């Protein structure tokens, strides 16, 4: 009889690819699932999972919280793989090297960054592969946001192509932060993605309802690129860029899918976004386009909201990279939450967090300290997206079955990335031969706990989280010394 390194015994195993939803034992050796059996398995270590769900580890396509502290919060929300795909990093080699040297609790990976490559060319920026130092520090500078001549576009595309050769998982395109660039540049970047067989990950530019003068409607731009170039276009956080226009946007996506194009989507279950306060679309004179006022915006780590346009202008000038809440919809209002819910329940939509880097109010970062003290703040979606999805959409509202919710947190994101990344085909599944990235949770109690005032309260009900067969969370307690995360590269 085979003895396994670890056995998760008598849990409700959900494998979204095969449709398995039954009580099974899962046997793990050497970080790989070796058996999923209806018979009892023998293990050196056996963990009783009776009454709990054993699912693939959750895969976050959209996390900007890529340090140890962010990983730990996300681990306690059931995540085993965090990917920085929308903003990306440039150069990716530096981002991968930093994570490997420091160690990470969770698996990690990066797209290359169109925005930062553009900054390198148009600002002469010496890039480091770090979101804070590269993108956020320069988010408000108009020079990088302008239309560029063809020779400059060709140079940017060449830089991205070389970065893809270093293992980038695709191309992150923050066109919403440079909404006046020529649409031909976007198509050139999409054409590169099509040539190399990897996706693009887009923060869409303005919808025509928000800005009738936009060079191209943000949703039309994405679906047109998919049709014209054949690239796989991933539409990031469709909830927060579409807001009350989500039905029109999703209708466009549905139409081009029916015509054979590949456009995928993601959403998160919160009504407030977060970005650098210097973002182009947060200029006081443009807020009305989204039905916002300065009071809709609040700085992370500060009390209250911004009172007026003059204050907002001063903050944007003095600290354009400062993280700011942008309250788009009231998630406690069922009618407004329904816009968010429609994005989350759209056909094959992935759940993704848009997690943001932690900020320390004192200005003295402590990413290795645990537990996190009251000095640390973030958006609650960093800590609670998956717990909230399971609580609100499954247990309370009943709009997703538990197996379907698990699929949207695991297999769907694995397949979004996986077409050009063989490593992802071993994730998002509970099958023999797949990576032992596993999340074990109590379906009756799993929940988010983070709020807009207590932002780093970790989720509850995630009992065990394993990365490569090693516990990162055990008995709902984080193991601070566990750093089993490995790089995911194309």
XYZ file of C-alpha atoms in Angstrom:
490
model
C 0.000 0.000 0.000
C 1.329 3.441 -0.957
C 2.093 5.865 1.853
C 1.816 9.526 0.890
C 3.645 12.491 2.381
C 0.267 14.072 3.123
C -3.328 12.937 2.955
C -6.333 15.246 3.153
C -8.939 12.776 4.313
C -12.717 12.667 3.851
C -13.144 16.175 2.438
C -15.693 17.266 -0.154
C -13.404 17.448 -3.174
C -14.452 19.845 -5.929
C -12.552 19.555 -9.194
C -14.057 22.044 -11.644
C -12.550 20.495 -14.773
C -13.929 16.962 -14.343
C -17.028 17.999 -12.406
C -16.057 15.869 -9.412
C -17.961 16.899 -6.283
C -17.741 14.071 -3.795
C -16.085 12.895 -0.595
C -12.558 11.761 -1.403
C -9.082 11.342 0.071
C -6.338 13.364 -1.630
C -2.790 11.990 -1.490
C 0.217 14.284 -2.032
C 3.872 13.411 -2.634
C 6.665 15.829 -3.469
C 4.331 18.775 -3.965
C 2.188 16.939 -6.524
C -1.259 15.378 -6.174
C -0.745 11.655 -6.668
C -4.188 10.264 -5.874
C -7.808 11.352 -5.505
C -9.526 8.284 -4.121
C -12.859 7.111 -2.767
C -10.828 4.711 -0.616
C -8.910 5.674 2.517
C -5.295 6.581 1.817
C -2.334 6.182 4.142
C -0.244 9.245 4.884
C 2.815 10.167 6.910
C 0.660 13.157 7.830
C -3.118 12.834 7.637
C -5.396 15.848 8.021
C -9.086 15.237 8.642
C -11.054 17.386 6.158
C -14.499 15.944 6.952
C -17.159 18.607 6.550
C -14.766 20.861 4.626
C -14.359 21.582 0.908
C -11.058 20.640 -0.711
C -10.674 22.741 -3.823
C -7.877 23.886 -6.093
C -6.032 26.869 -4.667
C -7.500 30.154 -5.826
C -5.656 31.925 -8.652
C -5.700 35.723 -8.647
C -5.155 37.163 -12.115
C -4.987 40.733 -10.895
C -2.929 41.461 -7.802
C -0.669 44.452 -7.298
C 0.136 43.306 -3.752
C 3.201 41.281 -4.606
C 5.288 41.442 -1.426
C 5.276 39.008 1.506
C 2.683 40.969 3.500
C 0.244 41.038 0.609
C 0.764 37.356 -0.089
C 0.006 36.490 3.519
C -3.302 38.364 3.503
C -4.253 36.692 0.247
C -3.268 33.250 1.543
C -5.756 33.702 4.381
C -8.355 34.373 1.661
C -7.683 31.009 -0.010
C -5.226 32.181 -2.698
C -2.240 30.072 -3.781
C -1.115 31.911 -6.944
C -0.976 35.715 -7.389
C -0.310 37.233 -10.789
C 0.446 40.873 -11.677
C -1.056 40.988 -15.156
C -2.993 44.265 -15.628
C -0.210 46.681 -14.703
C 2.538 44.114 -15.201
C 6.188 44.900 -14.571
C 9.016 46.148 -16.747
C 11.492 44.637 -16.968
C 9.934 41.380 -15.795
C 13.335 39.826 -15.155
C 13.890 42.320 -12.325
C 10.464 41.629 -10.818
C 10.985 37.854 -10.909
C 14.498 38.176 -9.503
C 13.360 40.321 -6.569
C 10.600 37.880 -5.612
C 12.906 34.884 -5.901
C 15.612 36.437 -3.715
C 13.179 37.584 -1.009
C 10.978 34.463 -1.104
C 7.179 34.419 -1.357
C 4.437 32.453 0.425
C 2.459 32.074 -2.827
C 3.245 31.343 -6.452
C 3.773 34.520 -8.464
C 4.104 35.795 -12.010
C 4.123 38.968 -14.102
C 3.032 40.270 -17.466
C 5.230 42.827 -19.145
C 4.029 46.414 -18.735
C 3.099 48.557 -21.728
C 2.667 51.598 -19.454
C 6.101 51.327 -17.835
C 7.826 50.584 -21.145
C 6.118 53.716 -22.477
C 7.358 55.675 -19.461
C 10.881 54.387 -20.082
C 10.790 55.789 -23.618
C 8.830 59.015 -23.158
C 10.083 59.983 -19.691
C 13.572 58.507 -19.927
C 12.651 56.449 -16.861
C 15.197 54.025 -15.427
C 12.774 51.185 -14.663
C 13.139 48.746 -11.779
C 10.297 46.248 -12.243
C 8.579 47.661 -9.143
C 5.024 49.025 -9.437
C 5.435 51.694 -6.769
C 8.739 53.086 -8.003
C 7.936 52.904 -11.693
C 4.255 53.332 -12.460
C 2.691 54.889 -9.367
C 5.481 57.402 -8.880
C 4.941 58.704 -12.423
C 1.233 58.105 -12.907
C 0.340 61.790 -13.142
C 3.011 62.905 -15.630
C 1.338 63.934 -18.848
C 4.384 63.349 -21.051
C 3.941 59.571 -21.074
C 0.187 59.786 -21.751
C 0.404 61.547 -25.119
C 0.037 60.060 -28.583
C 3.392 58.920 -29.987
C 4.738 58.767 -33.544
C 5.064 55.412 -35.247
C 8.802 55.062 -34.694
C 8.309 55.505 -30.948
C 5.460 52.967 -30.946
C 7.702 50.513 -32.784
C 10.372 51.008 -30.124
C 7.894 50.332 -27.307
C 6.575 47.219 -29.044
C 10.144 45.969 -29.484
C 10.847 46.423 -25.776
C 7.707 44.446 -24.901
C 8.674 41.686 -27.299
C 12.077 41.297 -25.643
C 10.399 41.200 -22.217
C 8.073 38.445 -23.401
C 11.201 36.487 -24.221
C 12.167 36.716 -20.538
C 9.082 34.766 -19.459
C 6.383 37.440 -19.135
C 2.881 35.948 -18.995
C 1.408 38.390 -21.502
C 1.120 42.158 -21.887
C -0.519 44.433 -19.335
C -2.061 47.483 -21.021
C -3.090 50.355 -18.742
C -4.597 52.355 -21.597
C -7.195 53.790 -19.210
C -4.373 55.822 -17.633
C -3.331 57.266 -20.998
C -6.750 57.579 -22.645
C -5.611 59.860 -25.494
C -3.053 57.542 -27.069
C -3.792 56.645 -30.660
C -5.912 53.468 -31.046
C -3.408 52.218 -33.636
C -0.834 51.807 -30.846
C -3.207 49.562 -28.916
C -3.728 47.443 -32.031
C 0.041 47.171 -32.528
C 0.462 45.833 -28.991
C -2.428 43.388 -29.484
C -0.865 42.197 -32.730
C 2.359 41.435 -30.851
C 0.397 39.380 -28.322
C -1.259 37.461 -31.151
C 2.117 36.687 -32.735
C 3.543 35.208 -29.534
C 0.330 33.457 -28.460
C -0.072 35.185 -25.096
C -2.963 37.313 -23.772
C -3.203 41.027 -23.204
C -4.685 42.312 -19.927
C -6.393 45.672 -20.383
C -7.583 48.426 -18.088
C -10.005 49.904 -20.614
C -10.020 53.548 -21.588
C -13.180 55.675 -21.227
C -16.524 54.381 -22.431
C -18.250 56.697 -24.874
C -21.038 57.258 -22.327
C -18.452 58.755 -19.983
C -16.504 60.723 -22.600
C -18.124 61.325 -25.999
C -14.778 62.727 -27.225
C -12.773 59.579 -26.472
C -10.620 58.444 -29.436
C -12.394 55.073 -29.263
C -14.927 53.549 -26.900
C -13.014 51.498 -24.319
C -15.088 48.366 -24.700
C -15.208 48.593 -28.503
C -11.422 48.928 -28.537
C -10.904 45.643 -26.714
C -13.352 43.589 -28.756
C -12.160 45.149 -32.032
C -8.561 44.219 -31.238
C -9.615 40.628 -30.594
C -11.418 40.455 -33.940
C -8.776 42.266 -36.007
C -5.612 40.691 -34.609
C -6.795 37.329 -33.285
C -5.242 38.082 -29.888
C -6.729 36.800 -26.664
C -7.919 40.015 -25.007
C -8.604 39.884 -21.274
C -10.898 42.654 -19.969
C -9.749 43.593 -16.462
C -12.157 44.500 -13.613
C -15.069 45.015 -15.973
C -17.190 46.009 -12.972
C -15.213 49.129 -12.057
C -14.563 50.447 -15.570
C -18.123 49.812 -16.784
C -20.057 50.736 -13.596
C -23.707 51.254 -14.648
C -22.968 50.478 -18.305
C -21.963 46.896 -17.592
C -24.820 45.328 -19.566
C -23.794 47.098 -22.773
C -20.156 46.150 -22.273
C -20.899 42.509 -21.536
C -23.231 42.400 -24.527
C -20.330 43.447 -26.769
C -18.123 40.747 -25.279
C -20.842 38.152 -25.807
C -21.278 39.218 -29.431
C -17.617 38.902 -30.419
C -17.300 35.614 -28.583
C -20.156 34.250 -30.666
C -18.221 35.361 -33.760
C -15.149 33.378 -32.677
C -12.971 35.954 -30.904
C -11.445 35.243 -27.506
C -12.300 37.912 -24.944
C -12.300 36.977 -21.257
C -13.429 39.010 -18.265
C -12.928 39.362 -14.527
C -14.639 41.235 -11.685
C -14.446 41.792 -7.938
C -17.309 42.109 -5.388
C -16.718 45.668 -4.130
C -18.240 49.018 -5.047
C -15.092 51.070 -4.489
C -12.042 51.021 -6.687
C -8.560 52.152 -5.744
C -5.791 53.751 -7.753
C -3.196 56.500 -7.624
C -4.970 59.801 -6.987
C -3.082 61.328 -9.913
C -4.805 59.079 -12.462
C -5.998 61.020 -15.497
C -9.660 60.115 -14.968
C -9.652 61.509 -11.389
C -9.035 65.084 -12.528
C -11.708 67.190 -10.752
C -13.168 68.461 -14.013
C -13.701 64.866 -15.257
C -15.309 63.257 -12.201
C -18.863 63.991 -13.370
C -18.369 61.494 -16.198
C -18.615 58.696 -13.667
C -21.217 60.398 -11.498
C -18.537 61.244 -8.922
C -17.515 64.272 -6.869
C -14.299 64.921 -4.904
C -16.162 63.542 -1.870
C -16.335 60.169 -3.672
C -12.551 59.909 -3.167
C -10.639 59.185 0.025
C -6.921 58.676 0.538
C -5.864 55.320 1.915
C -4.714 55.721 5.509
C -6.335 59.145 5.939
C -9.496 60.041 7.808
C -12.538 61.128 5.836
C -12.926 61.963 2.176
C -11.654 64.780 -0.014
C -13.940 67.780 0.574
C -13.641 69.793 -2.630
C -12.015 70.195 -6.033
C -9.252 72.540 -4.856
C -8.127 70.037 -2.214
C -8.168 67.256 -4.791
C -6.008 69.326 -7.154
C -3.458 70.012 -4.419
C -3.263 66.324 -3.476
C -2.871 65.278 -7.117
C 0.015 67.722 -7.527
C 1.824 66.906 -4.282
C 1.379 63.127 -4.214
C -0.014 61.737 -7.489
C 0.934 58.169 -6.574
C -0.973 58.216 -3.271
C -3.496 55.372 -3.100
C -7.099 56.558 -3.107
C -10.471 54.871 -2.659
C -12.890 55.730 -5.469
C -16.442 55.004 -4.327
C -18.220 54.081 -7.579
C -21.218 52.088 -6.325
C -22.808 51.462 -2.924
C -22.373 47.735 -2.452
C -24.832 47.765 0.477
C -27.603 48.942 -1.877
C -29.003 45.774 -3.548
C -29.853 47.639 -6.753
C -26.311 48.996 -7.062
C -24.666 45.738 -6.009
C -26.607 44.082 -8.810
C -24.371 45.836 -11.362
C -21.361 44.236 -9.655
C -23.098 40.894 -9.384
C -23.915 40.845 -13.107
C -20.229 41.289 -13.893
C -19.284 38.484 -11.500
C -21.902 36.047 -12.854
C -21.284 36.774 -16.541
C -20.463 33.650 -18.531
C -17.002 32.362 -17.565
C -16.013 35.536 -15.693
C -13.071 35.047 -13.343
C -13.017 36.376 -9.799
C -9.956 38.613 -9.381
C -9.064 41.011 -6.583
C -7.204 44.021 -7.980
C -5.358 43.793 -4.649
C -3.260 46.860 -3.866
C 0.106 47.172 -2.118
C -0.086 47.646 1.633
C 0.657 51.081 3.006
C 2.028 51.789 6.476
C 0.616 54.987 7.987
C 3.865 55.744 9.807
C 5.758 55.565 6.544
C 7.946 52.718 7.855
C 7.005 49.623 5.807
C 7.147 46.307 7.639
C 6.214 43.690 5.033
C 7.804 40.834 7.000
C 6.086 41.513 10.326
C 3.197 39.287 11.396
C 0.543 39.768 12.524
C -0.047 43.049 10.752
C -0.571 45.909 13.162
C -3.046 48.805 12.931
C -0.408 50.828 11.074
C -0.939 48.710 7.938
C -3.759 49.580 5.537
C -4.980 48.471 2.105
C -8.200 48.077 0.147
C -10.413 45.430 1.796
C -10.481 43.535 -1.493
C -6.819 42.626 -0.887
C -7.839 40.630 2.181
C -11.407 39.589 1.438
C -12.362 39.162 -2.229
C -12.762 35.373 -2.214
C -14.353 35.136 1.215
C -16.833 37.815 0.153
C -17.596 36.057 -3.131
C -18.395 32.823 -1.328
C -20.431 34.606 1.339
C -22.480 36.972 -0.804
C -22.854 35.234 -4.154
C -23.133 31.650 -2.894
C -24.408 31.548 0.653
C -26.490 34.726 0.892
C -27.689 35.577 -2.626
C -27.608 32.093 -4.164
C -26.667 33.369 -7.640
C -23.766 30.917 -7.970
C -23.578 27.303 -6.854
C -20.559 26.449 -4.749
C -18.896 24.377 -7.516
C -19.443 27.201 -10.006
C -17.970 29.778 -7.639
C -14.943 27.525 -7.135
C -14.563 27.227 -10.923
C -14.494 31.019 -11.268
C -11.762 31.262 -8.615
C -9.611 28.416 -9.945
C -10.031 26.741 -13.334
C -11.226 29.801 -15.247
C -8.242 31.978 -14.259
C -5.874 29.058 -14.856
C -7.246 28.710 -18.371
C -7.113 32.464 -19.062
C -3.348 32.364 -18.538
C -2.782 28.775 -19.532
C -2.970 28.828 -23.321
C 0.631 30.004 -23.572
C 1.830 28.997 -20.110
C 2.098 25.217 -19.658
C 2.663 25.529 -15.884
C -0.906 26.817 -15.453
C -2.347 23.592 -16.846
C -1.245 21.903 -13.615
C -3.112 24.447 -11.490
C -6.809 25.080 -10.890
C -7.502 21.348 -10.702
C -7.624 18.551 -8.113
C -6.326 15.668 -10.202
C -3.436 13.238 -10.094
C -0.386 14.872 -11.667
C -1.451 18.430 -10.819
C 0.339 20.757 -8.424
C -0.699 20.386 -4.796
C -1.893 23.978 -4.553
C -4.989 23.373 -2.458
C -7.484 25.389 -0.436
C -9.552 23.731 2.301
C -12.469 25.772 3.623
C -15.694 25.550 5.589
C -18.543 26.399 3.197
C -20.870 27.301 6.081
C -18.609 29.881 7.712
C -16.194 31.144 5.056
C -16.410 34.923 4.908
C -14.595 38.193 4.411
C -13.948 40.359 7.479
C -12.055 43.338 6.048
C -13.933 46.641 5.836
C -13.132 50.134 4.579
C -12.119 51.102 8.120
C -10.481 47.804 9.185
C -8.849 47.008 5.900
C -6.399 44.236 6.840
C -8.738 41.946 8.798
C -8.154 38.586 7.135
C -10.943 36.296 6.008
C -12.293 33.470 8.139
C -13.200 29.894 7.290
C -10.148 29.098 5.162
C -8.851 26.282 7.324
C -5.836 25.064 5.335
C -3.997 26.509 2.332
C -1.181 24.531 0.698
C 1.280 25.701 -1.957
C 3.257 22.948 -3.629
C 2.092 20.555 -0.917
C 3.349 22.780 1.925
C 1.084 24.458 4.444
C 0.990 28.239 4.300
C -2.173 28.319 6.410
C -2.961 25.522 8.846
C -5.967 25.392 11.139
C -6.772 28.997 10.071
C -3.378 30.235 11.250
C -0.781 31.662 8.913
C 2.658 30.032 9.119
C 5.010 33.061 8.947
C 8.096 31.060 7.989
C 6.417 29.314 5.039
C 7.782 30.636 1.728
C 7.052 27.848 -0.769
C 5.938 30.138 -3.619
C 7.472 29.552 -7.038
C 7.661 31.651 -10.185
C 5.173 31.063 -12.993
C 6.711 31.952 -16.355
C 5.622 31.595 -19.956
